[in-house]
Structures are given as C-alpha cells and as structure tokens.
C-alpha cells in the first residue's frame, strides 16, 4: 500500500460542528494508542497478505497522514516512536521531495520544541486547523486557540524547517456571526501557506450545532451565502497565486496534497486506528469507531474491522466519475459516450463545465452543482 492513514482520535473538546470519531480526554493515553496501532498493523501485515514486512505489492510508501481528532496532542516522543516503527515496517525514508508525511495540528499545540521534534521525526507537512481569524467565531466553534496563534504557529513551523504548511478554513457560517470572509481570506493569504483547504459549514446530527439550530439559537447554513463565499474564495486565492486542484483544496505550484490526491484518483490505501478506512480498489473496510472498543479489540487480538463494502462494477464507475469531476483533471471524454452527452453539453453551454484536452472539467460554478452533474450524466438521458 503506497498510502497510509492513521486516525488519532483524541481531542481536548468537541468543536461545535464536529461529528468525527473522537475521544475527548484531559490526559492523552499516548502509549496505549501507539501500542494499539502497532498491534493492529501486526495483525494485518504481513501474514494474511502473504508478504514479507516492507513488501506491499512492490510499491514503496508514498504518503503517510496522521489525521484526527488532534494528532498534535500526542507527545512528540510518541509521534517519533510511532513513525519510526511504521517507517521500519514499510522500509520508507522520509524525504522532502519523495515521501510526504503530514500531521494535522491545532495552532495552540505548535511550539518551538514540538515543531523541531516533529521535523526530526520525519514530519514534512503540517495541516493547521485555523478555521477563522475572528476570535468571536473561534469561540463559537469551540476552538481552543485565538487568531494570533495561527500566525505564530506558521512562523514557528517555518523556523523548524517545515515549509509545506496547509491552513483549514470554514466558510458559510450563520449570518448572525457577522463573519468577514474576505478578511479571513486576506489574513490567510498574508501568511503565504503552501496550501489551503476550504470547507463549507455542514450540519451533522448529534453535534452542538445541530442542537443550537433545533432550538432556534442559531440559523442553518444558507445556500446563497455558501455559493457567494465559495466563488469569492476562488477569485481571491487566484489573485495570490493559488490554484484550486480539487473542489475544496487550493495550493501553490508543487504543493498539492499527494495523500488526499490518492483518494480522489481511487488509489489503494491502508487505514489504521479507530474509525480508519482502508480501500484496495474493490473493497472498502472501516474499523470500530470508538477508541475504547478499538483498543480492547486489539488487546484481545480480535478483528478491529467493523464492516466492509464490496463495490460493484457500477458503483466503482460512479465513484470514479464523481471523484474525477471533483478535481481539475476532470473526466476523459472517452469515458463518456460519443458525441458529448447532452447533459455535459448543456453544462458547457451554461459555463458550469469546460472541455480541456479532451476532458470534461468543472468550473467553480459547476463544482457548486457537482451532485447534479453526476446525476445528469448517469440518468438514462445522459452518459452510457
């Protein structure tokens, strides 16, 4: 497997919009987590695959991604021990140019000591959960940092030798917050990150946000506001040299997320940790969601896979179409019917898609309507 994902579930609090698999802990059980992940790895590699350690179909590890949760809550020595063991199993050597190792981090966890330790351990890319540069908004989100910590974290990472820095921002917030999206974009660009990920606010069940909306304490996200702020981000980031290479992700030249790009191209990946997903091109598996259930299963040497889904040929084709149209590469026209499907032709006429190098590529306006385009292309009147 050339792509490896680790889910680190621990957080100090739950953000108002979050429905991820997390475990809120005041004290992080770092050693227990490291032991559990390595225990899971020992169970899936290599005996049941008939391979020697370090041999995964002849492919060397290309990316390693620590997501969460809040991976930066793990002590640096735990991160170092974890990466050392994993890289040994996969016979991989971190390199700024060859091997991408990403750590998701909260700004408040970035200190000179932690940043230097991460870099020594092999981390060469950090994704910072900035979300906003407005302190009122950060408080509403239940974030633990204030706006000044974002810039401090970026400068600290660069001083430690980590130049590949991504910022996460959330847009389309409730009107009553009076969030200045243009200001947030300006402040983000001023920090010159290599990459930005922009996510529209969504309401998930069993979150504080869902409860606030149900009792009228705040308003639900507005579709018109969502579209306006999404398109404004495209214009603003383009003026600063960023290119959207996927619906939610923009970067400077040479700084695409290779790990996330693997998901969008349908490549195989291995996931370790609670709630982590794995995919081999045909079967998708996911682990037990709760940290304690996962830990106990590993300790008892029981399977940690909660369920799996075998994709039919039709499902794989649909997923391939959807994922391709999420990216700036688009879908080859050869994969659609000839001549151009009526649905696609209509989208091109409306400016929602373009034909580039014999590929159907969505424009920003088209990305806002992506679900509709896929539906148009797959209904009886669309593509074959």
Coordinates of C-alpha atoms in Angstrom, one line a residue:
X1 CA 0.0 0.0 0.0
X2 CA 1.7 3.2 -1.0
X3 CA -0.6 5.4 1.1
X4 CA -1.1 5.1 4.9
X5 CA -3.6 6.9 7.1
X6 CA -3.5 6.9 10.9
X7 CA -6.6 8.2 12.8
X8 CA -5.6 9.8 16.1
X9 CA -9.0 10.2 17.9
X10 CA -8.0 12.4 20.9
X11 CA -9.3 15.9 21.4
X12 CA -9.5 18.2 24.4
X13 CA -13.0 19.3 23.4
X14 CA -15.5 18.7 20.7
X15 CA -15.9 21.6 18.2
X16 CA -19.5 22.8 17.7
X17 CA -19.7 21.4 14.1
X18 CA -17.8 18.1 14.6
X19 CA -19.2 14.6 14.2
X20 CA -15.9 12.9 13.7
X21 CA -14.9 9.8 15.7
X22 CA -13.1 11.5 18.6
X23 CA -12.3 10.7 22.3
X24 CA -12.3 13.8 24.5
X25 CA -9.5 13.3 27.0
X26 CA -7.8 15.6 29.5
X27 CA -4.9 13.2 29.6
X28 CA -3.9 11.6 26.3
X29 CA -3.2 7.8 26.6
X30 CA -0.3 8.1 24.1
X31 CA 1.5 4.8 24.9
X32 CA -1.8 2.9 24.8
X33 CA -2.5 4.4 21.4
X34 CA 0.9 3.6 19.9
X35 CA 0.7 0.1 21.2
X36 CA -2.8 -0.4 19.7
X37 CA -1.9 1.0 16.3
X38 CA 1.2 -1.2 16.1
X39 CA -0.8 -4.1 17.3
X40 CA -3.3 -3.6 14.5
X41 CA -0.5 -3.3 12.0
X42 CA 1.0 -6.6 13.2
X43 CA -2.4 -8.3 12.7
X44 CA -2.9 -7.1 9.1
X45 CA 0.7 -7.3 7.9
X46 CA 2.1 -9.5 6.6
X47 CA 0.7 -13.0 7.3
X48 CA -2.7 -12.7 5.8
X49 CA -1.3 -10.9 2.7
X50 CA 1.4 -13.5 2.1
X51 CA 4.1 -10.8 2.0
X52 CA 7.3 -10.0 3.8
X53 CA 7.4 -6.9 6.0
X54 CA 8.1 -3.9 3.9
X55 CA 6.7 -5.6 0.7
X56 CA 3.3 -4.2 -0.2
X57 CA 2.8 -5.3 -3.8
X58 CA 6.2 -4.0 -4.8
X59 CA 5.1 -0.4 -4.1
X60 CA 7.1 1.8 -1.6
X61 CA 5.2 4.0 0.8
X62 CA 4.5 7.4 -0.8
X63 CA 2.5 9.2 1.8
X64 CA 1.7 8.9 5.5
X65 CA -1.0 11.0 7.0
X66 CA -1.8 11.5 10.7
X67 CA -5.4 12.8 11.0
X68 CA -8.0 13.0 13.7
X69 CA -9.0 14.1 16.1
X70 CA -6.0 16.1 17.1
X71 CA -2.7 14.2 16.3
X72 CA -0.7 17.2 17.6
X73 CA -1.9 16.3 21.1
X74 CA 0.3 13.2 21.1
X75 CA 3.6 13.9 22.8
X76 CA 6.5 14.3 20.3
X77 CA 8.2 11.2 21.6
X78 CA 5.1 9.2 20.9
X79 CA 4.9 10.5 17.4
X80 CA 8.6 9.8 16.9
X81 CA 8.2 6.2 18.2
X82 CA 5.1 5.6 16.0
X83 CA 6.7 7.0 12.8
X84 CA 10.0 5.1 13.4
X85 CA 8.1 1.8 13.8
X86 CA 5.9 2.4 10.8
X87 CA 8.7 3.5 8.5
X88 CA 10.7 0.5 9.5
X89 CA 7.8 -1.8 8.6
X90 CA 7.3 -0.1 5.2
X91 CA 11.1 0.4 4.7
X92 CA 10.4 4.1 3.9
X93 CA 12.8 7.0 4.4
X94 CA 11.2 10.5 4.8
X95 CA 12.3 13.0 2.2
X96 CA 11.0 16.5 1.5
X97 CA 10.8 15.5 -2.2
X98 CA 10.0 11.8 -2.2
X99 CA 7.9 10.9 0.8
X100 CA 5.0 13.1 2.1
X101 CA 4.4 12.8 5.9
X102 CA 1.5 15.0 7.1
X103 CA 0.5 15.9 10.7
X104 CA -2.8 17.6 11.4
X105 CA -2.2 20.1 14.2
X106 CA -4.1 22.7 16.2
X107 CA -2.3 26.1 16.3
X108 CA -2.0 26.0 20.1
X109 CA 0.0 22.8 20.0
X110 CA 2.7 24.2 17.8
X111 CA 5.7 25.3 20.0
X112 CA 9.4 25.6 19.0
X113 CA 10.2 22.3 20.8
X114 CA 7.3 20.4 19.3
X115 CA 7.9 21.7 15.8
X116 CA 11.5 20.7 15.9
X117 CA 10.7 17.3 17.3
X118 CA 8.1 16.7 14.6
X119 CA 10.6 17.7 11.9
X120 CA 13.2 15.3 13.4
X121 CA 10.6 12.5 13.4
X122 CA 10.1 12.9 9.7
X123 CA 7.0 15.2 9.5
X124 CA 7.5 17.4 6.4
X125 CA 3.9 18.7 6.0
X126 CA 1.6 20.2 8.6
X127 CA -2.1 20.9 8.2
X128 CA -3.2 23.6 10.6
X129 CA -6.8 23.8 11.8
X130 CA -7.1 27.6 11.6
X131 CA -10.8 27.7 10.7
X132 CA -11.1 31.5 11.1
X133 CA -9.1 34.6 12.1
X134 CA -12.1 36.0 14.1
X135 CA -11.9 35.4 17.8
X136 CA -15.7 35.5 18.2
X137 CA -16.1 32.9 15.5
X138 CA -13.4 30.7 17.0
X139 CA -15.2 30.8 20.4
X140 CA -18.5 29.9 18.7
X141 CA -16.8 26.9 17.1
X142 CA -15.4 25.8 20.5
X143 CA -11.9 26.1 19.2
X144 CA -9.1 26.3 21.8
X145 CA -6.9 28.8 20.0
X146 CA -7.2 32.5 19.3
X147 CA -6.4 34.2 16.0
X148 CA -2.9 35.3 16.9
X149 CA -1.9 31.7 17.5
X150 CA -2.4 30.9 13.8
X151 CA 0.4 33.2 12.6
X152 CA 2.6 32.3 15.5
X153 CA 2.2 28.6 14.5
X154 CA 3.1 29.2 10.9
X155 CA 6.2 31.1 11.8
X156 CA 7.3 28.5 14.3
X157 CA 6.9 25.7 11.8
X158 CA 8.9 27.5 9.2
X159 CA 11.7 28.2 11.7
X160 CA 11.8 24.5 12.5
X161 CA 12.2 23.6 8.8
X162 CA 8.6 22.8 7.9
X163 CA 7.7 24.8 4.8
X164 CA 4.8 22.7 3.4
X165 CA 2.0 24.2 5.6
X166 CA -1.7 24.0 4.9
X167 CA -4.4 26.0 6.5
X168 CA -8.0 24.9 7.0
X169 CA -10.8 27.5 6.9
X170 CA -14.6 27.1 7.3
X171 CA -17.0 29.3 5.3
X172 CA -20.7 29.8 5.0
X173 CA -21.2 30.5 8.7
X174 CA -24.6 31.7 10.1
X175 CA -25.3 35.3 9.2
X176 CA -25.7 36.4 12.8
X177 CA -22.0 35.8 13.5
X178 CA -21.1 38.6 11.0
X179 CA -18.0 36.8 10.0
X180 CA -15.9 38.8 7.5
X181 CA -15.0 36.1 5.0
X182 CA -13.0 38.5 2.8
X183 CA -10.8 39.5 5.8
X184 CA -10.2 35.9 6.7
X185 CA -9.0 35.1 3.2
X186 CA -6.8 38.2 3.2
X187 CA -5.2 37.2 6.5
X188 CA -4.7 33.6 5.4
X189 CA -3.0 34.7 2.1
X190 CA -0.8 37.1 4.1
X191 CA 0.8 34.1 5.8
X192 CA 1.8 32.6 2.5
X193 CA 0.8 29.0 3.2
X194 CA 1.6 26.4 0.6
X195 CA -1.9 25.0 0.6
X196 CA -5.4 25.9 1.8
X197 CA -8.4 23.7 2.4
X198 CA -11.8 25.4 2.5
X199 CA -14.9 23.6 3.9
X200 CA -18.4 24.9 3.8
X201 CA -20.2 24.5 7.2
X202 CA -22.5 21.5 7.3
X203 CA -24.9 20.4 10.0
X204 CA -24.4 16.9 11.3
X205 CA -26.7 15.1 13.7
X206 CA -25.7 14.9 17.3
X207 CA -23.5 17.9 17.2
X208 CA -23.8 21.1 19.3
X209 CA -24.5 23.0 16.1
X210 CA -27.5 20.7 15.3
X211 CA -28.9 21.3 18.8
X212 CA -28.5 25.0 18.5
X213 CA -30.3 25.1 15.2
X214 CA -33.1 22.8 16.5
X215 CA -33.9 25.2 19.4
X216 CA -33.5 28.4 17.3
X217 CA -30.3 29.6 18.9
X218 CA -28.6 29.9 15.6
X219 CA -29.6 29.7 11.9
X220 CA -28.8 26.9 9.5
X221 CA -26.2 27.4 6.7
X222 CA -27.6 29.4 3.8
X223 CA -27.1 28.0 0.2
X224 CA -26.8 31.5 -1.3
X225 CA -24.2 32.5 1.2
X226 CA -22.4 29.3 0.6
X227 CA -22.2 29.9 -3.1
X228 CA -21.2 33.5 -2.8
X229 CA -18.3 32.8 -0.3
X230 CA -17.1 29.8 -2.3
X231 CA -16.8 31.8 -5.5
X232 CA -15.2 34.7 -3.7
X233 CA -12.6 32.3 -2.4
X234 CA -11.7 31.2 -5.9
X235 CA -11.3 34.8 -7.1
X236 CA -9.3 35.9 -4.0
X237 CA -6.9 32.9 -3.9
X238 CA -6.3 33.0 -7.7
X239 CA -5.1 36.6 -7.3
X240 CA -2.5 35.4 -4.8
X241 CA -1.2 32.6 -6.9
X242 CA -3.3 29.7 -5.7
X243 CA -4.9 27.1 -7.9
X244 CA -7.9 25.0 -6.9
X245 CA -7.0 21.5 -7.9
X246 CA -10.0 19.9 -6.2
X247 CA -13.4 21.2 -5.0
X248 CA -12.1 22.2 -1.5
X249 CA -8.4 22.5 -2.0
X250 CA -6.1 25.1 -3.4
X251 CA -2.3 25.3 -3.5
X252 CA 0.8 27.0 -4.9
X253 CA 2.6 25.2 -7.7
X254 CA 4.2 22.0 -6.5
X255 CA 2.2 21.7 -3.2
X256 CA -0.8 19.5 -3.9
X257 CA -1.6 17.1 -1.1
X258 CA -0.3 13.9 -2.6
X259 CA -2.1 11.8 0.1
X260 CA -5.5 13.3 -0.5
X261 CA -5.0 13.2 -4.2
X262 CA -4.6 9.5 -3.9
X263 CA -8.2 9.3 -2.5
X264 CA -9.5 11.3 -5.4
X265 CA -7.8 9.1 -8.0
X266 CA -9.2 5.9 -6.5
X267 CA -5.8 4.5 -5.4
X268 CA -5.5 1.9 -2.7
X269 CA -4.7 3.0 0.9
X270 CA -4.4 1.4 4.3
X271 CA -6.0 3.0 7.4
X272 CA -5.0 2.3 11.0
X273 CA -6.7 3.4 14.2
X274 CA -10.3 3.7 15.4
X275 CA -12.8 4.5 12.6
X276 CA -10.0 4.4 10.0
X277 CA -11.0 3.3 6.4
X278 CA -9.0 1.1 4.0
X279 CA -9.5 0.5 0.3
X280 CA -7.9 -1.9 -2.1
X281 CA -9.6 -0.7 -5.2
X282 CA -12.6 -3.1 -4.8
X283 CA -13.4 -3.4 -1.1
X284 CA -13.7 -0.6 1.4
X285 CA -13.3 -1.5 5.1
X286 CA -13.7 0.6 8.2
X287 CA -12.6 0.0 11.8
X288 CA -14.5 0.1 15.1
X289 CA -15.4 3.7 15.7
X290 CA -15.0 4.1 19.5
X291 CA -11.5 4.4 20.9
X292 CA -12.1 2.1 23.8
X293 CA -13.8 -0.6 21.7
X294 CA -10.9 -0.4 19.2
X295 CA -8.2 -0.6 22.0
X296 CA -9.9 -3.6 23.7
X297 CA -10.2 -5.5 20.4
X298 CA -6.5 -5.0 19.6
X299 CA -5.5 -6.1 23.1
X300 CA -7.7 -9.2 22.8
X301 CA -6.4 -9.9 19.3
X302 CA -9.9 -9.7 17.9
X303 CA -10.6 -8.2 14.5
X304 CA -10.9 -4.4 14.6
X305 CA -12.8 -4.1 11.3
X306 CA -16.4 -3.2 12.0
X307 CA -17.7 -3.7 8.5
X308 CA -16.8 -3.7 4.8
X309 CA -18.4 -2.9 1.5
X310 CA -17.6 -4.7 -1.8
X311 CA -18.2 -2.2 -4.6
X312 CA -20.0 -3.5 -7.7
X313 CA -18.7 -2.5 -11.1
X314 CA -21.5 0.1 -11.4
X315 CA -20.6 1.6 -8.0
X316 CA -16.9 1.8 -9.0
X317 CA -17.7 3.5 -12.2
X318 CA -20.0 6.0 -10.5
X319 CA -17.4 6.7 -7.8
X320 CA -14.7 7.1 -10.4
X321 CA -16.8 9.6 -12.3
X322 CA -17.7 11.6 -9.2
X323 CA -14.1 11.7 -7.9
X324 CA -12.7 12.7 -11.3
X325 CA -15.1 15.6 -11.6
X326 CA -14.1 16.8 -8.1
X327 CA -10.6 17.6 -9.5
X328 CA -9.1 19.9 -12.0
X329 CA -8.2 16.9 -14.2
X330 CA -11.8 16.1 -14.8
X331 CA -13.2 13.1 -16.7
X332 CA -11.8 11.9 -20.1
X333 CA -14.4 12.4 -22.8
X334 CA -13.5 8.9 -24.0
X335 CA -15.1 7.6 -20.7
X336 CA -18.3 9.3 -21.6
X337 CA -20.5 8.4 -24.6
X338 CA -19.7 10.0 -28.0
X339 CA -20.7 12.5 -29.1
X340 CA -20.6 14.6 -25.9
X341 CA -23.6 13.5 -23.7
X342 CA -26.4 16.1 -23.9
X343 CA -26.2 16.7 -20.2
X344 CA -22.5 17.6 -20.4
X345 CA -23.1 19.8 -23.5
X346 CA -25.7 21.7 -21.5
X347 CA -23.3 22.2 -18.7
X348 CA -20.6 23.5 -21.1
X349 CA -23.2 26.0 -22.6
X350 CA -24.1 27.3 -19.2
X351 CA -20.4 27.8 -18.2
X352 CA -20.6 25.1 -15.5
X353 CA -18.0 22.9 -17.3
X354 CA -15.3 23.2 -19.9
X355 CA -13.6 20.9 -22.4
X356 CA -9.9 20.9 -21.8
X357 CA -7.5 18.5 -23.5
X358 CA -10.4 16.1 -24.4
X359 CA -11.6 16.1 -20.7
X360 CA -14.7 17.4 -19.1
X361 CA -13.7 19.7 -16.3
X362 CA -16.0 21.6 -13.9
X363 CA -15.7 25.3 -13.4
X364 CA -16.1 26.7 -9.9
X365 CA -19.8 27.2 -10.7
X366 CA -20.0 23.6 -11.8
X367 CA -18.4 22.4 -8.6
X368 CA -21.2 24.0 -6.7
X369 CA -23.6 21.8 -8.7
X370 CA -21.4 18.6 -8.8
X371 CA -24.1 16.2 -7.5
X372 CA -26.5 17.4 -10.1
X373 CA -23.9 17.0 -12.9
X374 CA -23.2 13.4 -11.9
X375 CA -26.9 12.7 -11.7
X376 CA -27.4 14.2 -15.2
X377 CA -24.6 12.1 -16.7
X378 CA -25.8 8.8 -15.1
X379 CA -29.5 9.1 -15.8
X380 CA -30.9 7.4 -18.9
X381 CA -30.7 10.5 -20.9
X382 CA -27.1 11.2 -20.0
X383 CA -23.9 9.1 -20.5
X384 CA -23.9 5.4 -21.2

